[in-house]
PDB file of C-alpha atoms in Angstrom:
ATOM      1  CA  MET C   1       0.000   0.000   0.000  1.00  0.00           C
ATOM      2  CA  THR C   2       1.293   3.425  -0.916  1.00  0.00           C
ATOM      3  CA  GLN C   3       0.767   6.344   1.427  1.00  0.00           C
ATOM      4  CA  LYS C   4       0.764   9.795  -0.154  1.00  0.00           C
ATOM      5  CA  HIS C   5       1.955  12.589   2.100  1.00  0.00           C
ATOM      6  CA  SER C   6       1.603  15.340  -0.478  1.00  0.00           C
ATOM      7  CA  ALA C   7       0.396  15.875  -3.992  1.00  0.00           C
ATOM      8  CA  GLN C   8       2.947  14.891  -6.614  1.00  0.00           C
ATOM      9  CA  ASN C   9       4.519  17.659  -8.614  1.00  0.00           C
ATOM     10  CA  LYS C  10       5.416  16.348 -12.054  1.00  0.00           C
ATOM     11  CA  SER C  11       8.065  19.028 -12.455  1.00  0.00           C
ATOM     12  CA  GLN C  12      10.030  17.594  -9.531  1.00  0.00           C
ATOM     13  CA  ASP C  13      12.735  14.943  -9.892  1.00  0.00           C
ATOM     14  CA  ASN C  14      11.592  11.668  -8.379  1.00  0.00           C
ATOM     15  CA  ILE C  15      14.271  10.294  -6.035  1.00  0.00           C
ATOM     16  CA  ILE C  16      13.685   6.767  -4.735  1.00  0.00           C
ATOM     17  CA  ILE C  17      15.249   5.645  -1.463  1.00  0.00           C
ATOM     18  CA  VAL C  18      15.091   1.959  -0.563  1.00  0.00           C
ATOM     19  CA  GLY C  19      15.371   1.449   3.186  1.00  0.00           C
ATOM     20  CA  CYS C  20      13.927   3.695   5.864  1.00  0.00           C
ATOM     21  CA  GLY C  21      16.507   3.200   8.591  1.00  0.00           C
ATOM     22  CA  ARG C  22      18.298   6.139  10.151  1.00  0.00           C
ATOM     23  CA  VAL C  23      20.355   6.855   7.024  1.00  0.00           C
ATOM     24  CA  GLY C  24      17.450   6.444   4.618  1.00  0.00           C
ATOM     25  CA  ALA C  25      15.099   8.569   6.700  1.00  0.00           C
ATOM     26  CA  GLU C  26      17.647  11.374   7.131  1.00  0.00           C
ATOM     27  CA  MET C  27      18.347  11.397   3.404  1.00  0.00           C
ATOM     28  CA  ALA C  28      14.645  11.389   2.532  1.00  0.00           C
ATOM     29  CA  VAL C  29      13.816  14.349   4.758  1.00  0.00           C
ATOM     30  CA  SER C  30      16.854  16.331   3.600  1.00  0.00           C
ATOM     31  CA  ILE C  31      16.237  15.758  -0.123  1.00  0.00           C
ATOM     32  CA  SER C  32      12.507  16.454   0.150  1.00  0.00           C
ATOM     33  CA  HIS C  33      13.291  19.826   1.729  1.00  0.00           C
ATOM     34  CA  GLN C  34      15.272  20.659  -1.419  1.00  0.00           C
ATOM     35  CA  ASN C  35      12.117  20.597  -3.540  1.00  0.00           C
ATOM     36  CA  HIS C  36      12.517  17.059  -4.871  1.00  0.00           C
ATOM     37  CA  LEU C  37       9.833  14.410  -4.862  1.00  0.00           C
ATOM     38  CA  VAL C  38      11.103  11.595  -2.632  1.00  0.00           C
ATOM     39  CA  THR C  39       9.635   8.105  -2.485  1.00  0.00           C
ATOM     40  CA  VAL C  40      10.781   5.779   0.300  1.00  0.00           C
ATOM     41  CA  ILE C  41      10.419   1.988   0.084  1.00  0.00           C
ATOM     42  CA  ASP C  42      10.571  -0.263   3.126  1.00  0.00           C
ATOM     43  CA  ALA C  43       9.127  -3.659   4.005  1.00  0.00           C
ATOM     44  CA  ASN C  44       8.245  -2.522   7.526  1.00  0.00           C
ATOM     45  CA  PRO C  45       5.491   0.126   7.587  1.00  0.00           C
ATOM     46  CA  ARG C  46       6.529   1.205  11.092  1.00  0.00           C
ATOM     47  CA  ALA C  47       9.900   2.269   9.704  1.00  0.00           C
ATOM     48  CA  PHE C  48       8.194   5.232   8.063  1.00  0.00           C
ATOM     49  CA  ASP C  49       7.648   6.742  11.518  1.00  0.00           C
ATOM     50  CA  ARG C  50      11.290   7.866  11.335  1.00  0.00           C
ATOM     51  CA  LEU C  51      10.338  10.330   8.613  1.00  0.00           C
ATOM     52  CA  GLY C  52       8.374  12.510  11.009  1.00  0.00           C
ATOM     53  CA  PRO C  53       5.266  14.595  10.360  1.00  0.00           C
ATOM     54  CA  ASP C  54       7.022  17.174   8.171  1.00  0.00           C
ATOM     55  CA  PHE C  55       8.110  14.728   5.468  1.00  0.00           C
ATOM     56  CA  GLN C  56       6.601  15.847   2.163  1.00  0.00           C
ATOM     57  CA  GLY C  57       7.283  12.727   0.063  1.00  0.00           C
ATOM     58  CA  ARG C  58       5.674   9.344  -0.494  1.00  0.00           C
ATOM     59  CA  THR C  59       6.095   5.935   1.105  1.00  0.00           C
ATOM     60  CA  VAL C  60       5.709   2.495  -0.441  1.00  0.00           C
ATOM     61  CA  GLN C  61       5.579  -0.690   1.603  1.00  0.00           C
ATOM     62  CA  GLY C  62       7.419  -3.525  -0.098  1.00  0.00           C
ATOM     63  CA  GLU C  63      10.673  -5.433  -0.465  1.00  0.00           C
ATOM     64  CA  ALA C  64      13.640  -3.724  -2.073  1.00  0.00           C
ATOM     65  CA  ILE C  65      14.000  -6.387  -4.750  1.00  0.00           C
ATOM     66  CA  GLU C  66      10.315  -6.611  -5.689  1.00  0.00           C
ATOM     67  CA  GLU C  67       9.616  -5.221  -9.146  1.00  0.00           C
ATOM     68  CA  ASP C  68       6.057  -4.368  -8.140  1.00  0.00           C
ATOM     69  CA  ALA C  69       7.236  -2.211  -5.228  1.00  0.00           C
ATOM     70  CA  LEU C  70       9.732  -0.430  -7.451  1.00  0.00           C
ATOM     71  CA  LYS C  71       7.093   0.310 -10.053  1.00  0.00           C
ATOM     72  CA  ARG C  72       4.659   1.583  -7.424  1.00  0.00           C
ATOM     73  CA  ALA C  73       7.411   3.936  -6.298  1.00  0.00           C
ATOM     74  CA  GLY C  74       7.626   5.340  -9.806  1.00  0.00           C
ATOM     75  CA  ILE C  75      11.002   3.924 -10.760  1.00  0.00           C
ATOM     76  CA  GLU C  76      10.211   4.068 -14.465  1.00  0.00           C
ATOM     77  CA  SER C  77      10.492   7.856 -14.290  1.00  0.00           C
ATOM     78  CA  ALA C  78      12.967   8.148 -11.416  1.00  0.00           C
ATOM     79  CA  HIS C  79      15.925  10.518 -11.646  1.00  0.00           C
ATOM     80  CA  GLY C  80      17.924   9.009  -8.786  1.00  0.00           C
ATOM     81  CA  PHE C  81      17.956   5.803  -6.749  1.00  0.00           C
ATOM     82  CA  ALA C  82      19.639   5.004  -3.419  1.00  0.00           C
ATOM     83  CA  ALA C  83      19.603   1.529  -1.847  1.00  0.00           C
ATOM     84  CA  VAL C  84      20.431   1.906   1.843  1.00  0.00           C
ATOM     85  CA  THR C  85      18.909  -1.121   3.581  1.00  0.00           C
ATOM     86  CA  THR C  86      20.881  -3.102   6.156  1.00  0.00           C
ATOM     87  CA  SER C  87      21.560  -5.854   3.592  1.00  0.00           C
ATOM     88  CA  ASP C  88      24.446  -5.477   1.153  1.00  0.00           C
ATOM     89  CA  SER C  89      22.971  -8.132  -1.109  1.00  0.00           C
ATOM     90  CA  ALA C  90      19.541  -6.486  -1.215  1.00  0.00           C
ATOM     91  CA  ASN C  91      21.121  -3.105  -1.912  1.00  0.00           C
ATOM     92  CA  PHE C  92      23.155  -4.522  -4.774  1.00  0.00           C
ATOM     93  CA  VAL C  93      20.241  -6.377  -6.377  1.00  0.00           C
ATOM     94  CA  ALA C  94      17.969  -3.337  -6.097  1.00  0.00           C
ATOM     95  CA  ALA C  95      20.655  -1.035  -7.503  1.00  0.00           C
ATOM     96  CA  ARG C  96      21.335  -3.367 -10.429  1.00  0.00           C
ATOM     97  CA  ALA C  97      17.621  -3.512 -11.208  1.00  0.00           C
ATOM     98  CA  ALA C  98      17.337   0.272 -11.073  1.00  0.00           C
ATOM     99  CA  ARG C  99      20.295   0.715 -13.399  1.00  0.00           C
ATOM    100  CA  ASP C 100      19.968  -2.208 -15.823  1.00  0.00           C
ATOM    101  CA  ILE C 101      16.217  -2.788 -16.019  1.00  0.00           C
ATOM    102  CA  PHE C 102      14.756   0.659 -15.407  1.00  0.00           C
ATOM    103  CA  HIS C 103      17.747   2.716 -16.629  1.00  0.00           C
ATOM    104  CA  VAL C 104      17.767   5.161 -13.720  1.00  0.00           C
ATOM    105  CA  GLU C 105      20.467   7.745 -14.378  1.00  0.00           C
ATOM    106  CA  HIS C 106      21.960   8.086 -10.882  1.00  0.00           C
ATOM    107  CA  VAL C 107      22.197   4.919  -8.760  1.00  0.00           C
ATOM    108  CA  VAL C 108      24.079   4.441  -5.469  1.00  0.00           C
ATOM    109  CA  ALA C 109      24.203   1.466  -3.100  1.00  0.00           C
ATOM    110  CA  ARG C 110      25.278   1.504   0.516  1.00  0.00           C
ATOM    111  CA  VAL C 111      27.539  -1.365   1.591  1.00  0.00           C
ATOM    112  CA  TYR C 112      28.680  -2.443   5.024  1.00  0.00           C
ATOM    113  CA  ASN C 113      31.499  -4.713   3.878  1.00  0.00           C
ATOM    114  CA  PRO C 114      34.236  -2.597   2.223  1.00  0.00           C
ATOM    115  CA  ARG C 115      35.463  -5.632   0.261  1.00  0.00           C
ATOM    116  CA  ARG C 116      32.106  -5.897  -1.437  1.00  0.00           C
ATOM    117  CA  ALA C 117      32.291  -2.245  -2.421  1.00  0.00           C
ATOM    118  CA  GLN C 118      35.239  -3.008  -4.697  1.00  0.00           C
ATOM    119  CA  ILE C 119      33.340  -5.868  -6.344  1.00  0.00           C
ATOM    120  CA  TYR C 120      30.182  -3.834  -6.836  1.00  0.00           C
ATOM    121  CA  GLU C 121      32.070  -0.884  -8.294  1.00  0.00           C
ATOM    122  CA  ARG C 122      33.816  -3.156 -10.800  1.00  0.00           C
ATOM    123  CA  LEU C 123      30.322  -4.115 -11.928  1.00  0.00           C
ATOM    124  CA  GLY C 124      29.454  -0.462 -12.427  1.00  0.00           C
ATOM    125  CA  ILE C 125      27.498   0.264  -9.230  1.00  0.00           C
ATOM    126  CA  GLN C 126      28.539   3.356  -7.269  1.00  0.00           C
ATOM    127  CA  THR C 127      28.827   2.521  -3.588  1.00  0.00           C
ATOM    128  CA  VAL C 128      29.297   4.194  -0.234  1.00  0.00           C
ATOM    129  CA  ALA C 129      30.887   2.117   2.522  1.00  0.00           C
ATOM    130  CA  SER C 130      29.896   4.079   5.595  1.00  0.00           C
ATOM    131  CA  SER C 131      31.964   1.944   7.957  1.00  0.00           C
ATOM    132  CA  SER C 132      35.157   2.726   6.019  1.00  0.00           C
ATOM    133  CA  TRP C 133      34.410   6.451   5.950  1.00  0.00           C
ATOM    134  CA  GLY C 134      33.600   6.479   9.654  1.00  0.00           C
ATOM    135  CA  ALA C 135      36.795   4.629  10.569  1.00  0.00           C
ATOM    136  CA  GLN C 136      38.933   7.013   8.534  1.00  0.00           C
ATOM    137  CA  ARG C 137      37.181  10.064   9.968  1.00  0.00           C
ATOM    138  CA  ILE C 138      37.744   8.867  13.566  1.00  0.00           C
ATOM    139  CA  GLU C 139      41.386   8.111  12.757  1.00  0.00           C
ATOM    140  CA  GLN C 140      41.819  11.623  11.396  1.00  0.00           C
ATOM    141  CA  LEU C 141      40.326  13.252  14.493  1.00  0.00           C
ATOM    142  CA  ILE C 142      42.633  11.253  16.746  1.00  0.00           C
ATOM    143  CA  LEU C 143      45.852  11.465  14.762  1.00  0.00           C
ATOM    144  CA  HIS C 144      45.507  14.819  13.013  1.00  0.00           C
ATOM    145  CA  PRO C 145      43.483  17.180  15.214  1.00  0.00           C
ATOM    146  CA  GLY C 146      45.072  20.262  13.636  1.00  0.00           C
ATOM    147  CA  LEU C 147      43.449  19.549  10.290  1.00  0.00           C
ATOM    148  CA  GLN C 148      39.756  19.829   9.632  1.00  0.00           C
ATOM    149  CA  SER C 149      38.242  17.676   6.909  1.00  0.00           C
ATOM    150  CA  VAL C 150      35.461  19.630   5.195  1.00  0.00           C
ATOM    151  CA  PHE C 151      34.719  17.205   2.370  1.00  0.00           C
ATOM    152  CA  SER C 152      35.263  13.502   1.726  1.00  0.00           C
ATOM    153  CA  ALA C 153      35.268  11.876  -1.707  1.00  0.00           C
ATOM    154  CA  GLY C 154      34.415   8.261  -2.357  1.00  0.00           C
ATOM    155  CA  ASN C 155      34.694   6.345   0.889  1.00  0.00           C
ATOM    156  CA  GLY C 156      37.125   8.803   2.437  1.00  0.00           C
ATOM    157  CA  GLU C 157      40.225   7.927   0.415  1.00  0.00           C
ATOM    158  CA  VAL C 158      40.610  11.572  -0.636  1.00  0.00           C
ATOM    159  CA  GLN C 159      39.585  14.449   1.592  1.00  0.00           C
ATOM    160  CA  LEU C 160      39.529  18.227   1.409  1.00  0.00           C
ATOM    161  CA  TYR C 161      41.382  19.658   4.399  1.00  0.00           C
ATOM    162  CA  GLU C 162      41.044  23.138   5.853  1.00  0.00           C
ATOM    163  CA  ILE C 163      44.253  24.448   7.425  1.00  0.00           C
ATOM    164  CA  SER C 164      44.665  27.672   9.379  1.00  0.00           C
ATOM    165  CA  VAL C 165      48.200  28.971   8.848  1.00  0.00           C
ATOM    166  CA  PRO C 166      49.938  29.609  12.216  1.00  0.00           C
ATOM    167  CA  GLU C 167      52.111  32.648  12.999  1.00  0.00           C
ATOM    168  CA  ASP C 168      55.427  30.856  12.563  1.00  0.00           C
ATOM    169  CA  TRP C 169      54.519  29.920   9.003  1.00  0.00           C
ATOM    170  CA  ALA C 170      54.085  33.533   7.824  1.00  0.00           C
ATOM    171  CA  GLY C 171      56.428  34.318   4.945  1.00  0.00           C
ATOM    172  CA  ARG C 172      56.956  30.716   3.918  1.00  0.00           C
ATOM    173  CA  SER C 173      55.771  29.390   0.560  1.00  0.00           C
ATOM    174  CA  LEU C 174      52.900  26.998   0.140  1.00  0.00           C
ATOM    175  CA  ASP C 175      55.359  24.640  -1.540  1.00  0.00           C
ATOM    176  CA  SER C 176      57.243  24.301   1.759  1.00  0.00           C
ATOM    177  CA  LEU C 177      54.066  22.884   3.282  1.00  0.00           C
ATOM    178  CA  LEU C 178      53.310  20.576   0.358  1.00  0.00           C
ATOM    179  CA  SER C 179      56.839  19.422  -0.473  1.00  0.00           C
ATOM    180  CA  GLY C 180      57.050  15.656  -0.604  1.00  0.00           C
ATOM    181  CA  ALA C 181      53.329  15.177  -0.084  1.00  0.00           C
ATOM    182  CA  ASN C 182      50.729  13.968  -2.547  1.00  0.00           C
ATOM    183  CA  ALA C 183      48.382  16.948  -2.313  1.00  0.00           C
ATOM    184  CA  VAL C 184      46.720  19.550  -4.517  1.00  0.00           C
ATOM    185  CA  PRO C 185      46.107  23.152  -3.346  1.00  0.00           C
ATOM    186  CA  VAL C 186      42.463  24.011  -3.984  1.00  0.00           C
ATOM    187  CA  ALA C 187      41.871  27.479  -2.536  1.00  0.00           C
ATOM    188  CA  LEU C 188      43.245  30.107  -0.164  1.00  0.00           C
ATOM    189  CA  THR C 189      41.177  32.557   1.853  1.00  0.00           C
ATOM    190  CA  ARG C 190      42.802  35.738   3.157  1.00  0.00           C
ATOM    191  CA  GLY C 191      40.900  38.578   4.760  1.00  0.00           C
ATOM    192  CA  GLY C 192      37.612  37.101   3.649  1.00  0.00           C
ATOM    193  CA  ARG C 193      38.623  36.893  -0.024  1.00  0.00           C
ATOM    194  CA  ALA C 194      39.318  33.612  -1.770  1.00  0.00           C
ATOM    195  CA  SER C 195      41.873  32.944  -4.493  1.00  0.00           C
ATOM    196  CA  LEU C 196      43.428  30.029  -6.368  1.00  0.00           C
ATOM    197  CA  PRO C 197      46.915  29.550  -4.910  1.00  0.00           C
ATOM    198  CA  THR C 198      50.023  28.141  -6.559  1.00  0.00           C
ATOM    199  CA  ARG C 199      52.907  26.401  -4.876  1.00  0.00           C
ATOM    200  CA  ASP C 200      54.821  29.715  -5.028  1.00  0.00           C
ATOM    201  CA  THR C 201      52.149  31.538  -3.009  1.00  0.00           C
ATOM    202  CA  THR C 202      53.594  33.164   0.115  1.00  0.00           C
ATOM    203  CA  LEU C 203      51.585  32.311   3.217  1.00  0.00           C
ATOM    204  CA  GLN C 204      50.449  34.800   5.822  1.00  0.00           C
ATOM    205  CA  ALA C 205      49.338  34.155   9.384  1.00  0.00           C
ATOM    206  CA  GLN C 206      45.635  33.305   9.634  1.00  0.00           C
ATOM    207  CA  ASP C 207      45.393  32.343   5.957  1.00  0.00           C
ATOM    208  CA  ILE C 208      42.947  29.504   5.411  1.00  0.00           C
ATOM    209  CA  VAL C 209      44.345  26.962   2.972  1.00  0.00           C
ATOM    210  CA  TYR C 210      42.267  24.185   1.418  1.00  0.00           C
ATOM    211  CA  LEU C 211      44.170  21.119   0.280  1.00  0.00           C
ATOM    212  CA  SER C 212      42.965  17.982  -1.423  1.00  0.00           C
ATOM    213  CA  ALA C 213      44.951  15.008  -0.197  1.00  0.00           C
ATOM    214  CA  THR C 214      44.855  11.391   0.832  1.00  0.00           C
ATOM    215  CA  ALA C 215      44.436  10.620   4.496  1.00  0.00           C
ATOM    216  CA  GLU C 216      47.978   9.225   4.639  1.00  0.00           C
ATOM    217  CA  ASN C 217      49.435  12.610   3.762  1.00  0.00           C
ATOM    218  CA  ALA C 218      47.616  14.361   6.589  1.00  0.00           C
ATOM    219  CA  ALA C 219      50.429  13.336   8.949  1.00  0.00           C
ATOM    220  CA  ILE C 220      52.951  15.292   6.868  1.00  0.00           C
ATOM    221  CA  PHE C 221      50.956  18.512   7.137  1.00  0.00           C
ATOM    222  CA  GLU C 222      50.293  17.965  10.815  1.00  0.00           C
ATOM    223  CA  ASN C 223      53.971  17.446  11.647  1.00  0.00           C
ATOM    224  CA  ARG C 224      55.016  20.542   9.729  1.00  0.00           C
ATOM    225  CA  LEU C 225      52.363  22.750  11.258  1.00  0.00           C
ATOM    226  CA  ARG C 226      53.429  21.613  14.707  1.00  0.00           C
ATOM    227  CA  GLY C 227      57.027  22.573  13.939  1.00  0.00           C
ATOM    228  CA  ASN C 228      58.316  19.009  13.476  1.00  0.00           C
ATOM    229  CA  ARG C 229      59.409  19.724   9.917  1.00  0.00           C
ATOM    230  CA  LYS C 230      62.645  19.192   8.072  1.00  0.00           C
ATOM    231  CA  ASP C 231      63.880  22.412   6.468  1.00  0.00           C
TER     232      ASP C 231
END
């Protein structure tokens, strides 16, 4: 049975979310507030309680891998599809159906086992392994507290770091911070104005530098900013 929470607007993109756990519910509410039509599928009707009274989308009771449930959700005209149940296998099957049978343009599957993520991605399914991202984020906070990650790509392999330049780094070049590290300077903010820096850019105290780098290279920046650098 499908419950309609609001009238459908045909001009809206239909985004289907399979799984109304904490992740699925948070996504559904957030996307619906951005003026998209969101349809949530879950086998347990009580799971829809997580959506709250302000949710403006639709709900469909059914299994993630049932073609009938997918069709009732409007998958034949869906713009995006996210499978975020607690089952990796169910997420993969549902994502494959959305991509290969119904030709949904944007399909993502959540996986709990990072090893499966590599297999699924080789088969053309974009995945998010939340456990891997969470582990890397916790590691960063423990090992590199001087760096703030403001964006994470993929499953956290590459991150965008925000660095506040300390007083003792004033007058040094950006290259001296990046030397020997696998990193790309993205932006520099100084006095409220942003610019595209080069490695020759001279740093000033309180500059905000944004660097794209792997998590492994965060230790290099952290050591240098703390003064444990080799000149």
